[in-house]
PDB file of C-alpha atoms and ligand atoms in Angstrom:
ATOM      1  CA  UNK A   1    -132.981-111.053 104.176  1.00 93.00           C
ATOM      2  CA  UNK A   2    -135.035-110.723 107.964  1.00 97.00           C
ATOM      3  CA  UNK A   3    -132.360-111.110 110.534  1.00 97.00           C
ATOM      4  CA  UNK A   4    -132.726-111.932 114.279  1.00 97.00           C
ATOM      5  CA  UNK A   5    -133.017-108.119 114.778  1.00 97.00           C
ATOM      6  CA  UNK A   6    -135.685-107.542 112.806  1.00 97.00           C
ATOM      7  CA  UNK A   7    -137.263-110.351 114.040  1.00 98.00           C
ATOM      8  CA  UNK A   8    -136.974-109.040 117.413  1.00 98.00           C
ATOM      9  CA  UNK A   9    -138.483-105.855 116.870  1.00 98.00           C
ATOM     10  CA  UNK A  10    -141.493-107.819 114.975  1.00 98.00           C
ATOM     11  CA  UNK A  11    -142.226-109.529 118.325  1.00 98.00           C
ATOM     12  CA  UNK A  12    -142.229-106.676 120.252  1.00 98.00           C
ATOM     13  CA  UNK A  13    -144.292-104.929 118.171  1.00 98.00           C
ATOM     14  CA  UNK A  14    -146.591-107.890 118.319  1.00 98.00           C
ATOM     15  CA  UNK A  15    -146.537-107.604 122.201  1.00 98.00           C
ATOM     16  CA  UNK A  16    -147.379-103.482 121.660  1.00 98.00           C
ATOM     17  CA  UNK A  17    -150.183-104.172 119.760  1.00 98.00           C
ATOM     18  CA  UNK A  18    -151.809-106.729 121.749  1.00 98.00           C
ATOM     19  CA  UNK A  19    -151.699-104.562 124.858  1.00 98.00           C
ATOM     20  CA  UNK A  20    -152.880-101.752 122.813  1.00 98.00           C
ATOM     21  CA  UNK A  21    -155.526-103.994 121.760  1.00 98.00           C
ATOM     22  CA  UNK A  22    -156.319-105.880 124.786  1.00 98.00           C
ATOM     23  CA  UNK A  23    -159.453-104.531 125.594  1.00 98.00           C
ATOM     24  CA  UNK A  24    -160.891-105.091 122.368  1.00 98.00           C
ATOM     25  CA  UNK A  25    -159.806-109.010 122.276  1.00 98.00           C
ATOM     26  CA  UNK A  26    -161.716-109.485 125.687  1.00 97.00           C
ATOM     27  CA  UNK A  27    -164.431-107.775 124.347  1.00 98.00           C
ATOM     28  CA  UNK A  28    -164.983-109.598 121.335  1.00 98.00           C
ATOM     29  CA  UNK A  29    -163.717-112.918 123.773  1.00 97.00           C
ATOM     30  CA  UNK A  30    -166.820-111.541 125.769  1.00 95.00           C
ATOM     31  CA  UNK A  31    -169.174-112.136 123.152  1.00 97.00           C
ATOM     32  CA  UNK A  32    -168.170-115.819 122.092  1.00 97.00           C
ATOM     33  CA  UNK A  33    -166.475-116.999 124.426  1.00 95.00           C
ATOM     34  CA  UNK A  34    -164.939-116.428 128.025  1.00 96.00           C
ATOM     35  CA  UNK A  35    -163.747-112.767 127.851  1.00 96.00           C
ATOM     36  CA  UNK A  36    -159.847-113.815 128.689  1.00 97.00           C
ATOM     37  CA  UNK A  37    -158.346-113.804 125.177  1.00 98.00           C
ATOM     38  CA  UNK A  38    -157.106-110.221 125.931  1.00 98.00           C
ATOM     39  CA  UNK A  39    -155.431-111.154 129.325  1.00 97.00           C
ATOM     40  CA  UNK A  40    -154.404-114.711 127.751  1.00 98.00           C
ATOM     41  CA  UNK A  41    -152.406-112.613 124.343  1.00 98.00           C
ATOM     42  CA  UNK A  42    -151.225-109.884 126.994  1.00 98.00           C
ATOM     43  CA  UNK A  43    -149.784-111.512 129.779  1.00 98.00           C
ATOM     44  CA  UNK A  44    -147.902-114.526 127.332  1.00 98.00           C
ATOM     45  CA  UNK A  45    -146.589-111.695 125.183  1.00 98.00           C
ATOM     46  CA  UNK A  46    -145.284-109.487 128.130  1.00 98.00           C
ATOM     47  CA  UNK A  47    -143.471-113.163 129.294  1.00 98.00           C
ATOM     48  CA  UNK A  48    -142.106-113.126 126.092  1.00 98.00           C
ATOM     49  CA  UNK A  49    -140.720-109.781 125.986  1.00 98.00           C
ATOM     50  CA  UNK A  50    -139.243-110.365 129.409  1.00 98.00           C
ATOM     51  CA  UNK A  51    -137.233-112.763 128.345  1.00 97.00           C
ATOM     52  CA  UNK A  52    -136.160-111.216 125.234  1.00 96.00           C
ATOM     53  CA  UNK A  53    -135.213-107.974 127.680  1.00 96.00           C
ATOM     54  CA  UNK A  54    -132.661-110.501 129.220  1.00 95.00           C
ATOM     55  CA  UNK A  55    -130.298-111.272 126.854  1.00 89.00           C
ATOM     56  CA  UNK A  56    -131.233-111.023 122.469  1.00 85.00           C
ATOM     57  CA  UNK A  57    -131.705-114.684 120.992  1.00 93.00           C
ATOM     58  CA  UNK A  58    -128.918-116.192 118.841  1.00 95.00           C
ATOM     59  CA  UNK A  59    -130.739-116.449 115.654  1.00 98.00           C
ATOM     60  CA  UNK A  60    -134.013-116.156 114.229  1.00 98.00           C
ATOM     61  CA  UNK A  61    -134.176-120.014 115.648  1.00 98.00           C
ATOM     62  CA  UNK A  62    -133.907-119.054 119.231  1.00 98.00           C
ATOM     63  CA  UNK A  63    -135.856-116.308 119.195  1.00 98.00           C
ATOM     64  CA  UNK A  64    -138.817-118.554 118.035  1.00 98.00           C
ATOM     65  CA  UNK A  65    -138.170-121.367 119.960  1.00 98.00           C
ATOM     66  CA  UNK A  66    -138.069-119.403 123.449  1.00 98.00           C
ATOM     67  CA  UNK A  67    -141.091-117.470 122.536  1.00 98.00           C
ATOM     68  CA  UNK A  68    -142.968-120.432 121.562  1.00 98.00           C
ATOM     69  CA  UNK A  69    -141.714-122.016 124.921  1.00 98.00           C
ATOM     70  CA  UNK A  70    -143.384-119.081 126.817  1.00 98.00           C
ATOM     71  CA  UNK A  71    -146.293-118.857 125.142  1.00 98.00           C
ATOM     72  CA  UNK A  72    -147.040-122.414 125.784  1.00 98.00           C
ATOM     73  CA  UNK A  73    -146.224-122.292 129.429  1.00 97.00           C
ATOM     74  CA  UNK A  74    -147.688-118.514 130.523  1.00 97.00           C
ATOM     75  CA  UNK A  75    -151.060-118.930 128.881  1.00 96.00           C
ATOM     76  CA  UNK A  76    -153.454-121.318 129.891  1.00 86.00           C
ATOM     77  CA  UNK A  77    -156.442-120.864 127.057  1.00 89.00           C
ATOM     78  CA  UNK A  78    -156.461-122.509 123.685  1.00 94.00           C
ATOM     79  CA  UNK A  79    -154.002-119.527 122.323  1.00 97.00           C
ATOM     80  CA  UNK A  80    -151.487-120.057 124.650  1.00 97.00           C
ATOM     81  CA  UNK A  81    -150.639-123.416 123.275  1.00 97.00           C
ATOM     82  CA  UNK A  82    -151.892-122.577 119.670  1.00 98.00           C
ATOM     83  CA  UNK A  83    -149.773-119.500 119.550  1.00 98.00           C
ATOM     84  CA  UNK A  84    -146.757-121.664 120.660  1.00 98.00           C
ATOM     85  CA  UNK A  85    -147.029-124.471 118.640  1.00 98.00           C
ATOM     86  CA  UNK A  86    -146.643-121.598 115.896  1.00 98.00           C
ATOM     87  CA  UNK A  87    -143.889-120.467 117.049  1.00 98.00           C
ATOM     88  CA  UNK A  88    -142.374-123.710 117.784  1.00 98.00           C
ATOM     89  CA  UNK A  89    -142.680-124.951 114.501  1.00 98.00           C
ATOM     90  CA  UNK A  90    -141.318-121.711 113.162  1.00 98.00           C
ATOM     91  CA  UNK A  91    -138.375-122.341 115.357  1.00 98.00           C
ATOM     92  CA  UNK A  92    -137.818-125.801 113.612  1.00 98.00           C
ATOM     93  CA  UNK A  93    -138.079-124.688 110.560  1.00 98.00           C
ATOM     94  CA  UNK A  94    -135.420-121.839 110.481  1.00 98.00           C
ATOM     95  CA  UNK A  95    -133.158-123.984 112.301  1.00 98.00           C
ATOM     96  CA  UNK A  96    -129.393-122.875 112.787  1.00 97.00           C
ATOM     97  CA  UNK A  97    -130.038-119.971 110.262  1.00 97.00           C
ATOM     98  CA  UNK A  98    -128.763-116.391 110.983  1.00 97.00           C
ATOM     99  CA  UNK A  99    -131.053-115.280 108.185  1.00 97.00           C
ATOM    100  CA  UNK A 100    -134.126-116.011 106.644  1.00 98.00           C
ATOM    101  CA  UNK A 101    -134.729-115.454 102.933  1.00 97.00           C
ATOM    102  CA  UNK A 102    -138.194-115.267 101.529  1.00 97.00           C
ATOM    103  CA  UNK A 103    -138.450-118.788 100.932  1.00 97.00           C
ATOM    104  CA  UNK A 104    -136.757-119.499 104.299  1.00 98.00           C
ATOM    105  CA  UNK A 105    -139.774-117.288 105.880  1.00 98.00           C
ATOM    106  CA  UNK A 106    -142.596-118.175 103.539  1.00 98.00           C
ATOM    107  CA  UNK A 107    -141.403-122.099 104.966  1.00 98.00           C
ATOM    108  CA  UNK A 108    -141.348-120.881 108.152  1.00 98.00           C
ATOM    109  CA  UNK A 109    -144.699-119.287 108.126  1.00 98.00           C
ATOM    110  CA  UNK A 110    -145.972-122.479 106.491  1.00 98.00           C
ATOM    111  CA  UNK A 111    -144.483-125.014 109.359  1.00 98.00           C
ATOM    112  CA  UNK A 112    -145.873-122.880 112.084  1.00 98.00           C
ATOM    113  CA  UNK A 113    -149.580-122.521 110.242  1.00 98.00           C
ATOM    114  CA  UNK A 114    -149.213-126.735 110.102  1.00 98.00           C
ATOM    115  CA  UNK A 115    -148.298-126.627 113.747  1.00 98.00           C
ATOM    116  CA  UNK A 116    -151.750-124.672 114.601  1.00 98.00           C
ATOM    117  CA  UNK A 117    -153.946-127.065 112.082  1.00 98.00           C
ATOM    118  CA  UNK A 118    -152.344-130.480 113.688  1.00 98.00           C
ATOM    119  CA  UNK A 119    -152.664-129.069 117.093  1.00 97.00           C
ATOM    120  CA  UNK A 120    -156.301-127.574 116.933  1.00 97.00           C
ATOM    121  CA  UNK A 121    -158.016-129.562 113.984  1.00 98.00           C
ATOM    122  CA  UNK A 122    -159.607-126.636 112.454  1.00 98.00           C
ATOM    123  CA  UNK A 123    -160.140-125.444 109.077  1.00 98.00           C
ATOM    124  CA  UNK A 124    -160.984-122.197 107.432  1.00 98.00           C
ATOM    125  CA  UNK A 125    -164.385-121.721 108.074  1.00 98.00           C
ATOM    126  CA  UNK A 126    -164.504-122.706 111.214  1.00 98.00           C
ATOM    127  CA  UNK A 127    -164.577-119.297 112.785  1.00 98.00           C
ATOM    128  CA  UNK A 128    -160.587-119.484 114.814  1.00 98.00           C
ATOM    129  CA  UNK A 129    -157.505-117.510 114.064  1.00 98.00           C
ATOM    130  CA  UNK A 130    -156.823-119.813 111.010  1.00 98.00           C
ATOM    131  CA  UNK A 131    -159.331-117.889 109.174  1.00 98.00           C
ATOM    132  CA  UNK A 132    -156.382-115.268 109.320  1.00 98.00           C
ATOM    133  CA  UNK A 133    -153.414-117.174 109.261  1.00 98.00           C
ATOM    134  CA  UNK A 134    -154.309-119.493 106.191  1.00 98.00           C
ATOM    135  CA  UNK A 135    -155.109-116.658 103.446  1.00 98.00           C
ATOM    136  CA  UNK A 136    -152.058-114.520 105.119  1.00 98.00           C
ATOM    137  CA  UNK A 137    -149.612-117.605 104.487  1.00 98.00           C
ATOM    138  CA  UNK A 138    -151.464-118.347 101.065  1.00 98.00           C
ATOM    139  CA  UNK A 139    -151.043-114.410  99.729  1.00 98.00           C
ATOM    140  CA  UNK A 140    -147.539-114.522 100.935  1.00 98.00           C
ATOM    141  CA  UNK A 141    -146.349-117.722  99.131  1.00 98.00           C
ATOM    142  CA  UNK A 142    -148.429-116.252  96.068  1.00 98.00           C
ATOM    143  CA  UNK A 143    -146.729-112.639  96.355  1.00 98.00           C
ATOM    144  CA  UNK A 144    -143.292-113.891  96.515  1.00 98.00           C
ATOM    145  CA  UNK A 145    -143.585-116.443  93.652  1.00 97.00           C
ATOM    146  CA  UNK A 146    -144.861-113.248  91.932  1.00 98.00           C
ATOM    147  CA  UNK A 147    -141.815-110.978  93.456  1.00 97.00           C
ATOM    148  CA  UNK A 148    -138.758-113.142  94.640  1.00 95.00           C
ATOM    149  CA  UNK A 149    -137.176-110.257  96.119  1.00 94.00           C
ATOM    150  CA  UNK A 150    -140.183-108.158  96.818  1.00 97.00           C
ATOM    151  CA  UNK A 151    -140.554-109.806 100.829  1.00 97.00           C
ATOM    152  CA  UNK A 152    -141.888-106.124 101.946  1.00 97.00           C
ATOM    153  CA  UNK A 153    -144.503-106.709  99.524  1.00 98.00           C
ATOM    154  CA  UNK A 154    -145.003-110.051  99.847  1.00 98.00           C
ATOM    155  CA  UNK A 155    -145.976-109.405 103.593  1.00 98.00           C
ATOM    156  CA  UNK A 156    -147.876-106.629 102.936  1.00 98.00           C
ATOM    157  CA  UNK A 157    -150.436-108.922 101.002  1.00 98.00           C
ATOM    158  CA  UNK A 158    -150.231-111.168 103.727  1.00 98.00           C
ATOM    159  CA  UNK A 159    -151.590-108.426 106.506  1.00 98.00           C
ATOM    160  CA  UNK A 160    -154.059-107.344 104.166  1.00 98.00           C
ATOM    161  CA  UNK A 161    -155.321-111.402 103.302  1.00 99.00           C
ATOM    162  CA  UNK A 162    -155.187-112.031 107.070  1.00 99.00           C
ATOM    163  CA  UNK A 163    -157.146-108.305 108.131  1.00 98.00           C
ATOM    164  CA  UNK A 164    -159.940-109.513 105.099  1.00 98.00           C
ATOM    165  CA  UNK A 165    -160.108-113.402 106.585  1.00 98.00           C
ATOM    166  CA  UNK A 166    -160.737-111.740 110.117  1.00 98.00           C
ATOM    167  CA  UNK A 167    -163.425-109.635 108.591  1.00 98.00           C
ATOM    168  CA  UNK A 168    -164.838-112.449 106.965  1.00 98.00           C
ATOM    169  CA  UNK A 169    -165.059-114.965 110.546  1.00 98.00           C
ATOM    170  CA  UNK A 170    -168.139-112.229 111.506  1.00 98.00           C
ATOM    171  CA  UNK A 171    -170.663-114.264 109.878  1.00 98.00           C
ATOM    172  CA  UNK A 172    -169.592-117.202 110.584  1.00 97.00           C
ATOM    173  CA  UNK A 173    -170.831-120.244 113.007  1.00 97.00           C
ATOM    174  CA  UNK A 174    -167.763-121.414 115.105  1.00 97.00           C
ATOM    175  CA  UNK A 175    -167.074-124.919 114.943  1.00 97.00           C
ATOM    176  CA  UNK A 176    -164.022-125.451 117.122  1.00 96.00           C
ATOM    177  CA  UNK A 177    -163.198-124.168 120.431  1.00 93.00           C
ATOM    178  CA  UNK A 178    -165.266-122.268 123.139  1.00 94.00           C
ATOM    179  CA  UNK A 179    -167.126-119.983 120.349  1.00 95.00           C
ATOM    180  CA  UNK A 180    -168.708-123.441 119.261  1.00 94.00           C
ATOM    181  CA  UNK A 181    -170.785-124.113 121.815  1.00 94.00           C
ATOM    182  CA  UNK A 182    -172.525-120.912 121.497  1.00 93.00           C
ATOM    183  CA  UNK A 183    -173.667-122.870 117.726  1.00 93.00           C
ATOM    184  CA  UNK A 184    -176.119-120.151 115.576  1.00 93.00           C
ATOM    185  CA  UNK A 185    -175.261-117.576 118.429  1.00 95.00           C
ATOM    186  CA  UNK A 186    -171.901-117.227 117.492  1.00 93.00           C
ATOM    187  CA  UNK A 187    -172.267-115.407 114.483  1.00 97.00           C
ATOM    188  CA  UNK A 188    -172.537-111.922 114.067  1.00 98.00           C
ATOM    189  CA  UNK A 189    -169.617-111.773 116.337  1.00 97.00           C
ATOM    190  CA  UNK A 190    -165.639-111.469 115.371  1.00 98.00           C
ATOM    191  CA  UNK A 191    -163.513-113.680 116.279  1.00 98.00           C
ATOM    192  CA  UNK A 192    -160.819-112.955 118.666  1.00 98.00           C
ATOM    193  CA  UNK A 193    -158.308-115.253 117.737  1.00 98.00           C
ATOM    194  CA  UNK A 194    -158.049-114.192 114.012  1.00 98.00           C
ATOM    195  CA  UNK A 195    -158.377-110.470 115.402  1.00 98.00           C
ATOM    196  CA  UNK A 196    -155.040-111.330 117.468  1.00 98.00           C
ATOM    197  CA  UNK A 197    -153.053-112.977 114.560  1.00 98.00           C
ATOM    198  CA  UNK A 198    -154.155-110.151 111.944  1.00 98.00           C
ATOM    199  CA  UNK A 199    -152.442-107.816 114.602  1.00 99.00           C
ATOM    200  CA  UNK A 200    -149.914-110.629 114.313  1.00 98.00           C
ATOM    201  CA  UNK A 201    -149.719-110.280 109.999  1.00 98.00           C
ATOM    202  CA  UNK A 202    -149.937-106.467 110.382  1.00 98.00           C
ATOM    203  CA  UNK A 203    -147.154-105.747 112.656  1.00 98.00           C
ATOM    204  CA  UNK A 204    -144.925-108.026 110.808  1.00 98.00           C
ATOM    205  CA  UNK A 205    -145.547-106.136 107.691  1.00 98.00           C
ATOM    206  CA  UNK A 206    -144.562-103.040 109.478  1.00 98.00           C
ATOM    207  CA  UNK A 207    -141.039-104.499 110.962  1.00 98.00           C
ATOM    208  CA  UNK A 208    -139.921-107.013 108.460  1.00 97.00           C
ATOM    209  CA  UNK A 209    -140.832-105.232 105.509  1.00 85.00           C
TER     210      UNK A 209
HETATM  211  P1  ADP B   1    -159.931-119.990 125.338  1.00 96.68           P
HETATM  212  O1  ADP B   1    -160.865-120.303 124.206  1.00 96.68           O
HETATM  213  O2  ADP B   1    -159.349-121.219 125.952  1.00 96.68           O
HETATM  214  O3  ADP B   1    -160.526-119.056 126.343  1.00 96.68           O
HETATM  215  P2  ADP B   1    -158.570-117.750 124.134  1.00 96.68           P
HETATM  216  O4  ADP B   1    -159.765-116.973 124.515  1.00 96.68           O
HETATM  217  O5  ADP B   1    -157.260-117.160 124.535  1.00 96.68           O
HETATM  218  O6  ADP B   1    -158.664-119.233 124.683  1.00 96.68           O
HETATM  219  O7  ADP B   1    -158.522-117.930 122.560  1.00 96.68           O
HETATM  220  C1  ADP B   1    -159.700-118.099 121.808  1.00 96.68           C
HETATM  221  C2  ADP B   1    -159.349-118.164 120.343  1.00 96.68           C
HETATM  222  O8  ADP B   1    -158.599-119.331 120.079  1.00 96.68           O
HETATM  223  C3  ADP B   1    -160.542-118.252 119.433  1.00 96.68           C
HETATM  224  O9  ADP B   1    -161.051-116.947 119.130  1.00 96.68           O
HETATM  225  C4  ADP B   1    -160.017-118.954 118.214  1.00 96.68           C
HETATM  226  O10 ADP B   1    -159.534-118.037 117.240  1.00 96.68           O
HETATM  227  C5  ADP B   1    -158.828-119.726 118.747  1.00 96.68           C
HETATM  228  N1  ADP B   1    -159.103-121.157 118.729  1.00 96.68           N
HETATM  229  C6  ADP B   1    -159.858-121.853 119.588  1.00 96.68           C
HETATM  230  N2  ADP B   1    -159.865-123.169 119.279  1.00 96.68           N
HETATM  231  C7  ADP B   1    -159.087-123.288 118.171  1.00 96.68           C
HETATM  232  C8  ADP B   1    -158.669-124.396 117.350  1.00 96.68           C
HETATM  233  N3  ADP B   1    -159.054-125.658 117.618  1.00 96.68           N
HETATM  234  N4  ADP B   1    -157.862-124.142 116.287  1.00 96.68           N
HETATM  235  C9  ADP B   1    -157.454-122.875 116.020  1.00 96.68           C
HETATM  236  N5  ADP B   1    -157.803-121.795 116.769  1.00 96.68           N
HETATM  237  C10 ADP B   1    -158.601-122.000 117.812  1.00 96.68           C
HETATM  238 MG1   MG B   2    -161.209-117.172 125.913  1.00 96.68          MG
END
């Protein structure tokens, strides 16, 4: 079971490894796009944290819903509302829970990646932080039908699908979002939004697990 505690420390593990990364998400933001995706991740996960330093969340519920909440309204670029939207739909899915199961979580994780598809239109392929997210939710959902009580595991494959999907966005041409108006000159290049949700994937395999 992942309680609200857990959760918490997931989220501010999150916001430790985006500021540990930040540099490197404005640099690769540099390349394709407009160099802010570091400030964007750092300053709406610091927001977050803030809030979480005044008073824990309920349940694993409102702890999504209030990050979501800030994310949407502290960061201005495509992630901020992209981001929220995944945490928002996260948030609806667990509902009044106090604990989430593995199908509870692999349902959340599957509501929030549906949240980032309807709000952005992209696709894998397209060279955006789905290229992450989609093979992280699909090795999780195909881990735990494997292992029903194996959830460590089950996130473990889904940090290593979602580190392999951002590998895999360097060659691509982007087709949604800033990156795609670069066309041919975008690949060759990471991109920055899968970089920030396999930091996303990884540090929820290290907290949840
Ligand atoms: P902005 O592009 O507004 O400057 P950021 O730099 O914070 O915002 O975020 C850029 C990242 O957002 C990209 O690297 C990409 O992964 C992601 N992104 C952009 N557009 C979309 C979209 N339509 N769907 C999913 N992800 C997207
Ligand atoms: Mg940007």
């Amino acid at each position: 079971m992942i309680d609200v505690g857990s959760l918490q420390r997931w989220i501010r593990a999150f916001a430790d490894a985006v500021s540990d990364n930040e540099a490197l998400l404005t640099q690769l933001d540099s390349a394709i796009g407009d160099a802010d995706h570091g400030s964007n991740m750092a300053r709406g996960m610091k927001a977050v944290v803030a809030k979480l330093d005044t008073g824990p969340a309920a349940d694993p519920g409102a702890l999504f819903k209030q990050a979501g909440m800030t994310l949407v309204s502290t960061v201005g670029g495509a992630s901020g509302p992209l981001y929220g939207t995944f945490f928002l739909r996260m948030a609806q899915s667990a509902g009044p829970a106090s604990e989430l199961d593995g199908p509870a979580f692999a349902a959340a994780l599957r509501a929030g990646l549906d949240g980032v598809v309807a709000r952005g239109k992209a696709a894998v392929g397209d060279k955006t932080m789905l290229d992450a997210l989609v093979p992280a939710v699909a090795a999780f959902d195909g881990a735990l039908a494997a292992a029903p009580e194996d959830i460590a595991g089950a996130l473990r494959a889904a940090a290593d699908a979602a580190a392999a999907g951002r590998d895999a966005t360097t060659p691509l041409r982007a087709r949604k979002g800033r990156a795609s108006y670069l066309g041919e000159r975008s690949v060759g290049h990471q991109d920055p939004g899968a970089t920030s949700t396999a930091l996303l994937l990884e540090t929820a395999a290290a907290t949840l697990g």
